mmCIF file of C-alpha atoms in Angstrom:
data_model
loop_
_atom_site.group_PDB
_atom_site.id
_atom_site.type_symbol
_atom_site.label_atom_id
_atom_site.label_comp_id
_atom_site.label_asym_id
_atom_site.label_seq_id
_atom_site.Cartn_x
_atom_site.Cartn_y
_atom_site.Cartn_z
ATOM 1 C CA UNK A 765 -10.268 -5.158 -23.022
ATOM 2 C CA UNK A 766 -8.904 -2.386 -20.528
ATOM 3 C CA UNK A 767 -10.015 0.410 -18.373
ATOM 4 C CA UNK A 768 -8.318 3.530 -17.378
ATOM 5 C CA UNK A 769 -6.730 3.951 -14.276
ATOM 6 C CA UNK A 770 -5.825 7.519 -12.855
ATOM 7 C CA UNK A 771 -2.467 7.412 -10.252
ATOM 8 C CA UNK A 772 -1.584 10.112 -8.512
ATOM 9 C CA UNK A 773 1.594 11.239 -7.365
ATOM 10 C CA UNK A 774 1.421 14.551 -5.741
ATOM 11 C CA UNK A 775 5.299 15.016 -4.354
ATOM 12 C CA UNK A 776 4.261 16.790 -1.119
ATOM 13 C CA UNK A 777 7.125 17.766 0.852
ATOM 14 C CA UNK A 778 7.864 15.458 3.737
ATOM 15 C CA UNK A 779 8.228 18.569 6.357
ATOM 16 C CA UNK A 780 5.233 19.849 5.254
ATOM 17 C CA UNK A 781 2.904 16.849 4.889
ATOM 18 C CA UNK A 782 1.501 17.195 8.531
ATOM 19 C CA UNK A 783 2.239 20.714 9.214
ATOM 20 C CA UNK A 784 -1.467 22.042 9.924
ATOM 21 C CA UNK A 785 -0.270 25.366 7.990
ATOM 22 C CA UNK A 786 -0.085 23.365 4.837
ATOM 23 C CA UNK A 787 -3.351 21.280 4.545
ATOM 24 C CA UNK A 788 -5.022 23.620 2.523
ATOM 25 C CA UNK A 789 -1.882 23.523 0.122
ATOM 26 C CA UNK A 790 -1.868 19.700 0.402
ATOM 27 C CA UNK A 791 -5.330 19.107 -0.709
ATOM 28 C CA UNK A 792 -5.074 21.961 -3.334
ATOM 29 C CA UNK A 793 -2.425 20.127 -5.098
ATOM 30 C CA UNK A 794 -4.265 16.734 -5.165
ATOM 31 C CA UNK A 795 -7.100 18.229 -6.593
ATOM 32 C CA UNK A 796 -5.307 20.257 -9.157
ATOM 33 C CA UNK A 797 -4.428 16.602 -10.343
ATOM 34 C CA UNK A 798 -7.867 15.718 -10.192
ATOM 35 C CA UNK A 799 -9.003 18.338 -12.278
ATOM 36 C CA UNK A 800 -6.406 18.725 -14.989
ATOM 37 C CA UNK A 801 -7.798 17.232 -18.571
ATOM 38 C CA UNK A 802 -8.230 13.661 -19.241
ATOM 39 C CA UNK A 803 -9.214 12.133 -22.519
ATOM 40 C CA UNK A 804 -11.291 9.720 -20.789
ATOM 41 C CA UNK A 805 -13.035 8.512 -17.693
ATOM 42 C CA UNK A 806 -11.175 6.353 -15.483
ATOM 43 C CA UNK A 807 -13.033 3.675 -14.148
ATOM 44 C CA UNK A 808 -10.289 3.816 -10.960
ATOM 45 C CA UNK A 809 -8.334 6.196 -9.120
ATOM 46 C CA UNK A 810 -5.936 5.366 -6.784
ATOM 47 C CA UNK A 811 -4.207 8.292 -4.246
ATOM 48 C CA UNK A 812 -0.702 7.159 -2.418
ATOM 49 C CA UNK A 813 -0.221 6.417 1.398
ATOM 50 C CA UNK A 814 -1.975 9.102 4.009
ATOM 51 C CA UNK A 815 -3.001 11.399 1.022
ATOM 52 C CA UNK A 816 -5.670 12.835 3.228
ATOM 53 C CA UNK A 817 -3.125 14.826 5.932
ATOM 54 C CA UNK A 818 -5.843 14.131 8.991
ATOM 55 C CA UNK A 819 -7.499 11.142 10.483
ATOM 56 C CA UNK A 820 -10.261 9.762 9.014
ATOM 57 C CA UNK A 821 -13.321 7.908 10.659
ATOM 58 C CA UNK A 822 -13.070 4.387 9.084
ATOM 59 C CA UNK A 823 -16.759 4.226 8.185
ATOM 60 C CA UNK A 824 -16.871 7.448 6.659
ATOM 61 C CA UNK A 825 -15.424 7.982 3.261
ATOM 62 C CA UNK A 826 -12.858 10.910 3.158
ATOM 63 C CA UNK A 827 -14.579 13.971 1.950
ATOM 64 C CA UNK A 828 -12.021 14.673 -0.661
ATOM 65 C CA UNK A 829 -12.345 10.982 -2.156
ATOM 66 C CA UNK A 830 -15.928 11.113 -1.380
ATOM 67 C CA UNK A 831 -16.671 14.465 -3.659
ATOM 68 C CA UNK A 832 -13.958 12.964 -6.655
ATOM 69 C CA UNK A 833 -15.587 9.602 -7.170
ATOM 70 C CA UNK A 834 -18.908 11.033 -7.703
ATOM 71 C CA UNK A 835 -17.362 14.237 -9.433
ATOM 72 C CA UNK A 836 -15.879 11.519 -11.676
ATOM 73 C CA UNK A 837 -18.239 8.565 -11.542
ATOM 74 C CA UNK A 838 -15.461 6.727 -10.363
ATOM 75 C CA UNK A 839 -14.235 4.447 -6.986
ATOM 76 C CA UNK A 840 -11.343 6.206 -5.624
ATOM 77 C CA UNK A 841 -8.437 4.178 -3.822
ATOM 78 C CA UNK A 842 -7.387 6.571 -0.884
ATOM 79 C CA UNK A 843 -4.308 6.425 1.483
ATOM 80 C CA UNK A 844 -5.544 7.408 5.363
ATOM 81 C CA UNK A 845 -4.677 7.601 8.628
ATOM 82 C CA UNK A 846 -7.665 5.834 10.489
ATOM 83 C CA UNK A 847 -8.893 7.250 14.049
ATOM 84 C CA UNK A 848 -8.816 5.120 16.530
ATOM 85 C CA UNK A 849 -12.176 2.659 16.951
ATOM 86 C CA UNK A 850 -13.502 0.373 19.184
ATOM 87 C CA UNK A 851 -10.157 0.152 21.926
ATOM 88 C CA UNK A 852 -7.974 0.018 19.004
ATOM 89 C CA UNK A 853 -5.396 2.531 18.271
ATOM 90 C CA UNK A 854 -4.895 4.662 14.765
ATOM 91 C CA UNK A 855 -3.988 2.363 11.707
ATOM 92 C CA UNK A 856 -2.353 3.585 8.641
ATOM 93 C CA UNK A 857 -4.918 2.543 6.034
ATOM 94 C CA UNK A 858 -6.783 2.595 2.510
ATOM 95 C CA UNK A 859 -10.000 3.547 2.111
ATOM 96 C CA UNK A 860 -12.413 2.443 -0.906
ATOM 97 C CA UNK A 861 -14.727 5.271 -1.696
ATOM 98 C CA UNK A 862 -17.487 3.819 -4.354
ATOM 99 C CA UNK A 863 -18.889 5.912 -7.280
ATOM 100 C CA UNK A 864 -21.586 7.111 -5.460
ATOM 101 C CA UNK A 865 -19.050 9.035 -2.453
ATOM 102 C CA UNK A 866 -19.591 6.223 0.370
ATOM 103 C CA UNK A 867 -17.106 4.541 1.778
ATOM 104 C CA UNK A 868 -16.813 0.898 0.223
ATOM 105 C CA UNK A 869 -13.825 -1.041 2.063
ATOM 106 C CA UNK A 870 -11.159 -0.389 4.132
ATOM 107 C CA UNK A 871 -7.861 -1.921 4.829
ATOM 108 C CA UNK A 872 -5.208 -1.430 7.455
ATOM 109 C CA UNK A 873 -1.772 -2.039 7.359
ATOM 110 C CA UNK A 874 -0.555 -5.235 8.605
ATOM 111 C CA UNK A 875 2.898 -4.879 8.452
ATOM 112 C CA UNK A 876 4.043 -2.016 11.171
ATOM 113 C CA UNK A 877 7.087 -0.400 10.695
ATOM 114 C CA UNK A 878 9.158 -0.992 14.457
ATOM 115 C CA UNK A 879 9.722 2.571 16.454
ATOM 116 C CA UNK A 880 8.106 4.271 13.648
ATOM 117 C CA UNK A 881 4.882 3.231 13.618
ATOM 118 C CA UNK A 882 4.779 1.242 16.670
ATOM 119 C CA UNK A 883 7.108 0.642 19.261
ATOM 120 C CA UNK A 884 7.693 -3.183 20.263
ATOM 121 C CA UNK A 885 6.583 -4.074 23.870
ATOM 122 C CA UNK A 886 5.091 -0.839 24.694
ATOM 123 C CA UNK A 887 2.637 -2.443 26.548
ATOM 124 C CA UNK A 888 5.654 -4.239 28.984
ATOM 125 C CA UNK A 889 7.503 -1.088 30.142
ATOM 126 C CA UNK A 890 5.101 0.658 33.141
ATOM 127 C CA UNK A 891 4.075 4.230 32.504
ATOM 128 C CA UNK A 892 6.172 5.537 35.054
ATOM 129 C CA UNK A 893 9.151 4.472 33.562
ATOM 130 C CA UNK A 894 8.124 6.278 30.055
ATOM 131 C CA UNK A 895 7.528 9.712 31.968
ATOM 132 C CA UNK A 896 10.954 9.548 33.812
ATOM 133 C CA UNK A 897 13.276 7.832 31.889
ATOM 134 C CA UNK A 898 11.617 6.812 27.654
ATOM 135 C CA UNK A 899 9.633 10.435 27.130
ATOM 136 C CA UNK A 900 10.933 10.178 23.813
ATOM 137 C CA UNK A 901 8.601 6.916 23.279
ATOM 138 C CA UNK A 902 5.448 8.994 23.399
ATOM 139 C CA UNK A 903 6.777 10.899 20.225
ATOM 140 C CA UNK A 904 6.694 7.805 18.119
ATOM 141 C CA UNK A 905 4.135 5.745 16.315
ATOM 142 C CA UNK A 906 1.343 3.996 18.452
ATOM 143 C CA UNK A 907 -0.650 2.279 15.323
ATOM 144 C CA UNK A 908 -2.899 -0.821 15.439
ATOM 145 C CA UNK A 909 -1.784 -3.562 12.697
ATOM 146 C CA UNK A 910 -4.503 -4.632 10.833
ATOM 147 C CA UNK A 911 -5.730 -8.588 10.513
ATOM 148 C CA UNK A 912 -4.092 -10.684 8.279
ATOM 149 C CA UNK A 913 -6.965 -11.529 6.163
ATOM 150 C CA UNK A 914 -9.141 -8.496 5.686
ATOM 151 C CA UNK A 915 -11.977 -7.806 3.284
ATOM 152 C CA UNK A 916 -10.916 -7.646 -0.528
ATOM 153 C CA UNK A 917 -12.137 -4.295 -2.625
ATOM 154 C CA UNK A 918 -14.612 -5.258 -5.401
ATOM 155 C CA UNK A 919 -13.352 -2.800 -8.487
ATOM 156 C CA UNK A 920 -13.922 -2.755 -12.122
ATOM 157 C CA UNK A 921 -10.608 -5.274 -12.197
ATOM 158 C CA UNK A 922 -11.780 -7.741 -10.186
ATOM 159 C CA UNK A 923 -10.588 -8.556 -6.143
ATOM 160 C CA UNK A 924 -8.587 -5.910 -5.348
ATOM 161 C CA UNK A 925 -5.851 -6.012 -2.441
ATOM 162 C CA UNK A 926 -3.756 -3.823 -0.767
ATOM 163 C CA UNK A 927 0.018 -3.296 0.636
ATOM 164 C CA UNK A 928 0.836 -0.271 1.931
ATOM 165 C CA UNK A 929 4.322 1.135 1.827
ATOM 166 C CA UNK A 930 7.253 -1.589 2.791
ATOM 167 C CA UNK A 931 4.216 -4.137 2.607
ATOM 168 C CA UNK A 932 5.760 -4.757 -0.415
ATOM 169 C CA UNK A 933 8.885 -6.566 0.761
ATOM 170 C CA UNK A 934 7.178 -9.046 2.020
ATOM 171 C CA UNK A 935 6.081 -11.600 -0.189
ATOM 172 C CA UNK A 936 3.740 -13.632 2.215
ATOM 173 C CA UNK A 937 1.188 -10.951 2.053
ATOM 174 C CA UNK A 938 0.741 -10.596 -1.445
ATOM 175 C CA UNK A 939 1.234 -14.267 -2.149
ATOM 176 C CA UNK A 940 -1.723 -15.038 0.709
ATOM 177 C CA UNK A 941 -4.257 -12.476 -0.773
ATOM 178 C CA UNK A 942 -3.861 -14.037 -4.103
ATOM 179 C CA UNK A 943 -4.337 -17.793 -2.888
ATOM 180 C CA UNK A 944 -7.775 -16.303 -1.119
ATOM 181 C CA UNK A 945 -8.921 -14.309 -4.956
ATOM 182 C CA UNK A 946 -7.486 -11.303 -5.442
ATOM 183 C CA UNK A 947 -6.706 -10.518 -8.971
ATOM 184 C CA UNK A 948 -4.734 -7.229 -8.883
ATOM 185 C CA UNK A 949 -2.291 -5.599 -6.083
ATOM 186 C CA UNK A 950 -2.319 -2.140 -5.148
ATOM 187 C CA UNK A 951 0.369 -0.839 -3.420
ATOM 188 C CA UNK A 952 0.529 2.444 -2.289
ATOM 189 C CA UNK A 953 3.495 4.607 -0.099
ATOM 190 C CA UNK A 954 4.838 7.590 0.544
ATOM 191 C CA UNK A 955 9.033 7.184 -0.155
ATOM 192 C CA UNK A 956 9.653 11.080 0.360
ATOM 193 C CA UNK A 957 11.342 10.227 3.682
ATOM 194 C CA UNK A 958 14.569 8.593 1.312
ATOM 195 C CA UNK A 959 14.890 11.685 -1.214
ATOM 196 C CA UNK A 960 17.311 10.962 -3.680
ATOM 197 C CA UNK A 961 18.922 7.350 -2.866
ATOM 198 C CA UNK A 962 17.988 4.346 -4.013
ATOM 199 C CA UNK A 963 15.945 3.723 -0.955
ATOM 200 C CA UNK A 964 12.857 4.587 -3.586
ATOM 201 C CA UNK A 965 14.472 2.522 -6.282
ATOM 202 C CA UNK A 966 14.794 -0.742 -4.288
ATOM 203 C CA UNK A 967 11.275 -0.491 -2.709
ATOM 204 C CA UNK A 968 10.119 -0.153 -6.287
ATOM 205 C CA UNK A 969 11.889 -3.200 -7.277
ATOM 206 C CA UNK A 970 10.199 -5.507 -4.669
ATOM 207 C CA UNK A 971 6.530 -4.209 -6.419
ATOM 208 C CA UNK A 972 8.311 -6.024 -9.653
ATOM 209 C CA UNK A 973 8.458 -8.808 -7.902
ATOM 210 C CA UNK A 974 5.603 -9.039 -6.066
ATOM 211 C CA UNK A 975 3.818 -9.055 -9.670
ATOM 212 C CA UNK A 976 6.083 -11.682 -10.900
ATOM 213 C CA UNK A 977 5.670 -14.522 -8.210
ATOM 214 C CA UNK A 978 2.136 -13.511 -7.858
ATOM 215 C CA UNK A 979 0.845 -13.327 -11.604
ATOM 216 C CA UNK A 980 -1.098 -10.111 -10.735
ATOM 217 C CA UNK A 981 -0.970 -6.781 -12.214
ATOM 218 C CA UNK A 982 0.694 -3.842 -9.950
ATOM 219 C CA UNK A 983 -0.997 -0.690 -9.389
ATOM 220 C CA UNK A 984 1.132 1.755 -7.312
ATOM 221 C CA UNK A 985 0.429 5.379 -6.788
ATOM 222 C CA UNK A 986 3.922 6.964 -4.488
ATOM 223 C CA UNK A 987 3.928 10.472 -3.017
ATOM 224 C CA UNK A 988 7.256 11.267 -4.842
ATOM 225 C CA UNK A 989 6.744 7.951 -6.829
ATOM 226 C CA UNK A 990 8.219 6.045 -8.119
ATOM 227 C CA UNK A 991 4.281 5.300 -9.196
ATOM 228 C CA UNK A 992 3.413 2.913 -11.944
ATOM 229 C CA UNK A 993 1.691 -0.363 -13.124
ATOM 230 C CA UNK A 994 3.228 -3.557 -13.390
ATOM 231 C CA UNK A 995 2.003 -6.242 -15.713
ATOM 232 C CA UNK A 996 1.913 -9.690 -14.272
ATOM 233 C CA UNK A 997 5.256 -10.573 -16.375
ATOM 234 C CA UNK A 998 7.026 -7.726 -14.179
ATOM 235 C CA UNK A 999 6.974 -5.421 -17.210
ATOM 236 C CA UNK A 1000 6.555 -2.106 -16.171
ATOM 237 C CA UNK A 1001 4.149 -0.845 -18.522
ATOM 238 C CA UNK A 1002 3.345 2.817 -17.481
ATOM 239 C CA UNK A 1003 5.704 5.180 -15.251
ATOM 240 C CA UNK A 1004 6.021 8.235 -13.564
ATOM 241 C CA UNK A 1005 9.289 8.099 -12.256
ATOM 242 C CA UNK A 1006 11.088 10.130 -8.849
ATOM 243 C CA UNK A 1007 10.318 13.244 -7.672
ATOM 244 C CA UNK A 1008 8.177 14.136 -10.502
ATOM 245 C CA UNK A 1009 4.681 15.532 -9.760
ATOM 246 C CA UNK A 1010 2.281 14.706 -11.692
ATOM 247 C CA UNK A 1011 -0.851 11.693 -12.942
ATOM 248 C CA UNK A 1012 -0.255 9.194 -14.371
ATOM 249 C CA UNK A 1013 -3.367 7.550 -16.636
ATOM 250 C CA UNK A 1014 -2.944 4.129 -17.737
ATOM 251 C CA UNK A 1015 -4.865 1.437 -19.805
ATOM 252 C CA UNK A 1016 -4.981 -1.866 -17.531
ATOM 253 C CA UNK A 1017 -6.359 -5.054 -18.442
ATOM 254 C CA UNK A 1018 -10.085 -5.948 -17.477
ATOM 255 C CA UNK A 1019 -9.286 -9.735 -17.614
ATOM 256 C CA UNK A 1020 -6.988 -12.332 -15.873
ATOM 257 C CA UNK A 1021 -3.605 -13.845 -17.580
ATOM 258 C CA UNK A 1022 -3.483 -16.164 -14.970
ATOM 259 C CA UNK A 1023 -6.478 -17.544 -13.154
ATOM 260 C CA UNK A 1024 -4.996 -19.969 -11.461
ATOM 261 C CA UNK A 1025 -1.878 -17.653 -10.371
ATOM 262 C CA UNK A 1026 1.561 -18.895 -10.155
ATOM 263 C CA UNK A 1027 3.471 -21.681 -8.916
ATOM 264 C CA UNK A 1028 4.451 -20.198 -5.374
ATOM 265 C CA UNK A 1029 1.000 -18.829 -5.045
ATOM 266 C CA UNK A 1030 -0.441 -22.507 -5.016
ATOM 267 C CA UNK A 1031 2.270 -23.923 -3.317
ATOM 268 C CA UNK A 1032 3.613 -21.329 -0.784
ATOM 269 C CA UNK A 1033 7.468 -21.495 0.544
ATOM 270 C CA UNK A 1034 8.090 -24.798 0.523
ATOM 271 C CA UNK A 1035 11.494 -24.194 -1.720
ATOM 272 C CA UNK A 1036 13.254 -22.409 1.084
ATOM 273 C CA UNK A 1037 11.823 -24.732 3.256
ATOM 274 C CA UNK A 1038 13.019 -27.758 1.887
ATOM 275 C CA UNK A 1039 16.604 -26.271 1.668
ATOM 276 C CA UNK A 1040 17.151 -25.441 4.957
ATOM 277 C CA UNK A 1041 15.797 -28.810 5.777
ATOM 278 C CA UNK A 1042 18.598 -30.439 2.924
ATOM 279 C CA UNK A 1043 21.326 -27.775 5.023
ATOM 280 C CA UNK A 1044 20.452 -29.249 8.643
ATOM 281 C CA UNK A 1045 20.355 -32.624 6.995
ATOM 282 C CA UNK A 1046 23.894 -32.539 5.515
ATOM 283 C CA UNK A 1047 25.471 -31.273 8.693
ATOM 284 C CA UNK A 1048 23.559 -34.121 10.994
ATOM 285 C CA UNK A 1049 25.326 -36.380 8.417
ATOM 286 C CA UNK A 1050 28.642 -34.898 8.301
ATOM 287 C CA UNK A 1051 28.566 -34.948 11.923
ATOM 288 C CA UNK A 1052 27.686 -38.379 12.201
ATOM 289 C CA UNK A 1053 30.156 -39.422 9.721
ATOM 290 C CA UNK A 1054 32.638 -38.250 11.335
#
């Protein structure tokens, strides 16, 4: 059996994706996405990385999501920028928006990208030193990484989890949120900052093999895509490819291939591990051959 899942990929220019002039175009074009004929309901729809161009209270869905998944009848995946909460700074997260418009789940990203969305050792270099000398560190990212195990989303395909952006090239997060029951990835990103090189191309290659050593279908929704889901084989079975705007609607499977995952997801890195051992074994002995 298999459900419909609706991915959006909106191709919002970069320079205008925070300009305050263009939020009204921003959200127009998502929704003319939303709203453009489908043959069926989807039972999920999942919106790329900061979709929503303002912060968003974590506890409160996004009203945008919040008025498509009832419109629709249907949870809503949504990229956000999260306020900041509780002493914590802004995270760049996903928000879960159930059927019914209220906020379901959250997740923020865990893996921060340096000097853009944080700058390492901030906290080390005094204030002083930042007004006189490092202004320039006040115009870059100040984001709070998110825990490493966070809440999975409960969707129609089972334990949902989530990567956000260049997540995705790194296989210990996927490969821990399927040891702990998630049954399908989403990742979601916005690659308009590479335009036309094969910065998009490569990131999109790491989802194929995230799906491959996890045994987990791929759902990713891109800004400028590439957007697509990938079956646990690494079989791309639905596309919308680069710089094309658009929704993509896709049949995904309801059950699991592989309950009991793959080989690396039961076992973890041990391969790599074990060589470098076998490496700093045979010098020792070459040494002490000698």
């Amino acid at each position: 059996a298999t459900a419909r899942v609706e991915i959006l990929q909106p191709c919002v220019d970069q320079y205008q994706k925070w300009d305050r002039a263009f939020i009204d175009a921003v959200l127009a074009n998502l929704g003319g996405l939303l709203s453009a004929p489908r043959s069926q309901k989807p039972a999920l729809v999942v919106w790329p990385e900061t979709s929503i161009p303002r912060w968003v209270a974590r506890g409160l869905a996004a009203a945008e999501g919040a008025r498509w998944a009832k419109a629709l009848g249907a949870p809503q995946i949504v990229g956000i920028i999260a306020g900041p909460e509780g002493g914590t700074g802004p995270a760049n997260g996903v928000q879960l928006v159930a059927s019914d418009g209220k906020a379901a789940g959250f997740y923020a990203k865990r893996e921060l990208v340096p000097f853009g969305e944080y700058v390492p050792f901030r906290g080390l270099i005094p204030r002083y030193v930042i007004e006189n000398w490092l202004a320039v560190l006040d115009q870059l990212g100040d984001m709070s990484a998110g825990a490493a195990d966070q809440p999975l989303f409960s969707t129609p395909f089972g334990p949902m989890a989530v990567t956000i952006c260049y997540e995705a090239m790194f296989p210990r997060w996927s490969r821990r949120d399927a040891a702990r029951g998630a049954r399908v990835l989403v990742n979601v990103t916005n690659d308009g900052w590479y335009k036309d090189t094969w910065g998009p191309y490569q990131h999109f290659g790491a989802n194929v093999m995230r799906a491959i050593e996890t045994r987990m279908t791929v759902i990713r929704s891109g800004n400028t895509g590439i957007s697509a889901v990938i079956d646990p084989y690494g079989v791309v079975t639905s596309r919308l490819d680069l710089n094309v705007r658009g929704r993509l609607d896709a049949d995904v499977p309801l059950g699991d291939s592989f309950p009991d995952r793959s080989f690396y997801v039961r076992h973890g890195d041990w391969f790599g591990t074990l060589c470098l051992a076998l490496l700093a074994l045979a010098f020792l002995l070459k040494a002490l051959l000698r």
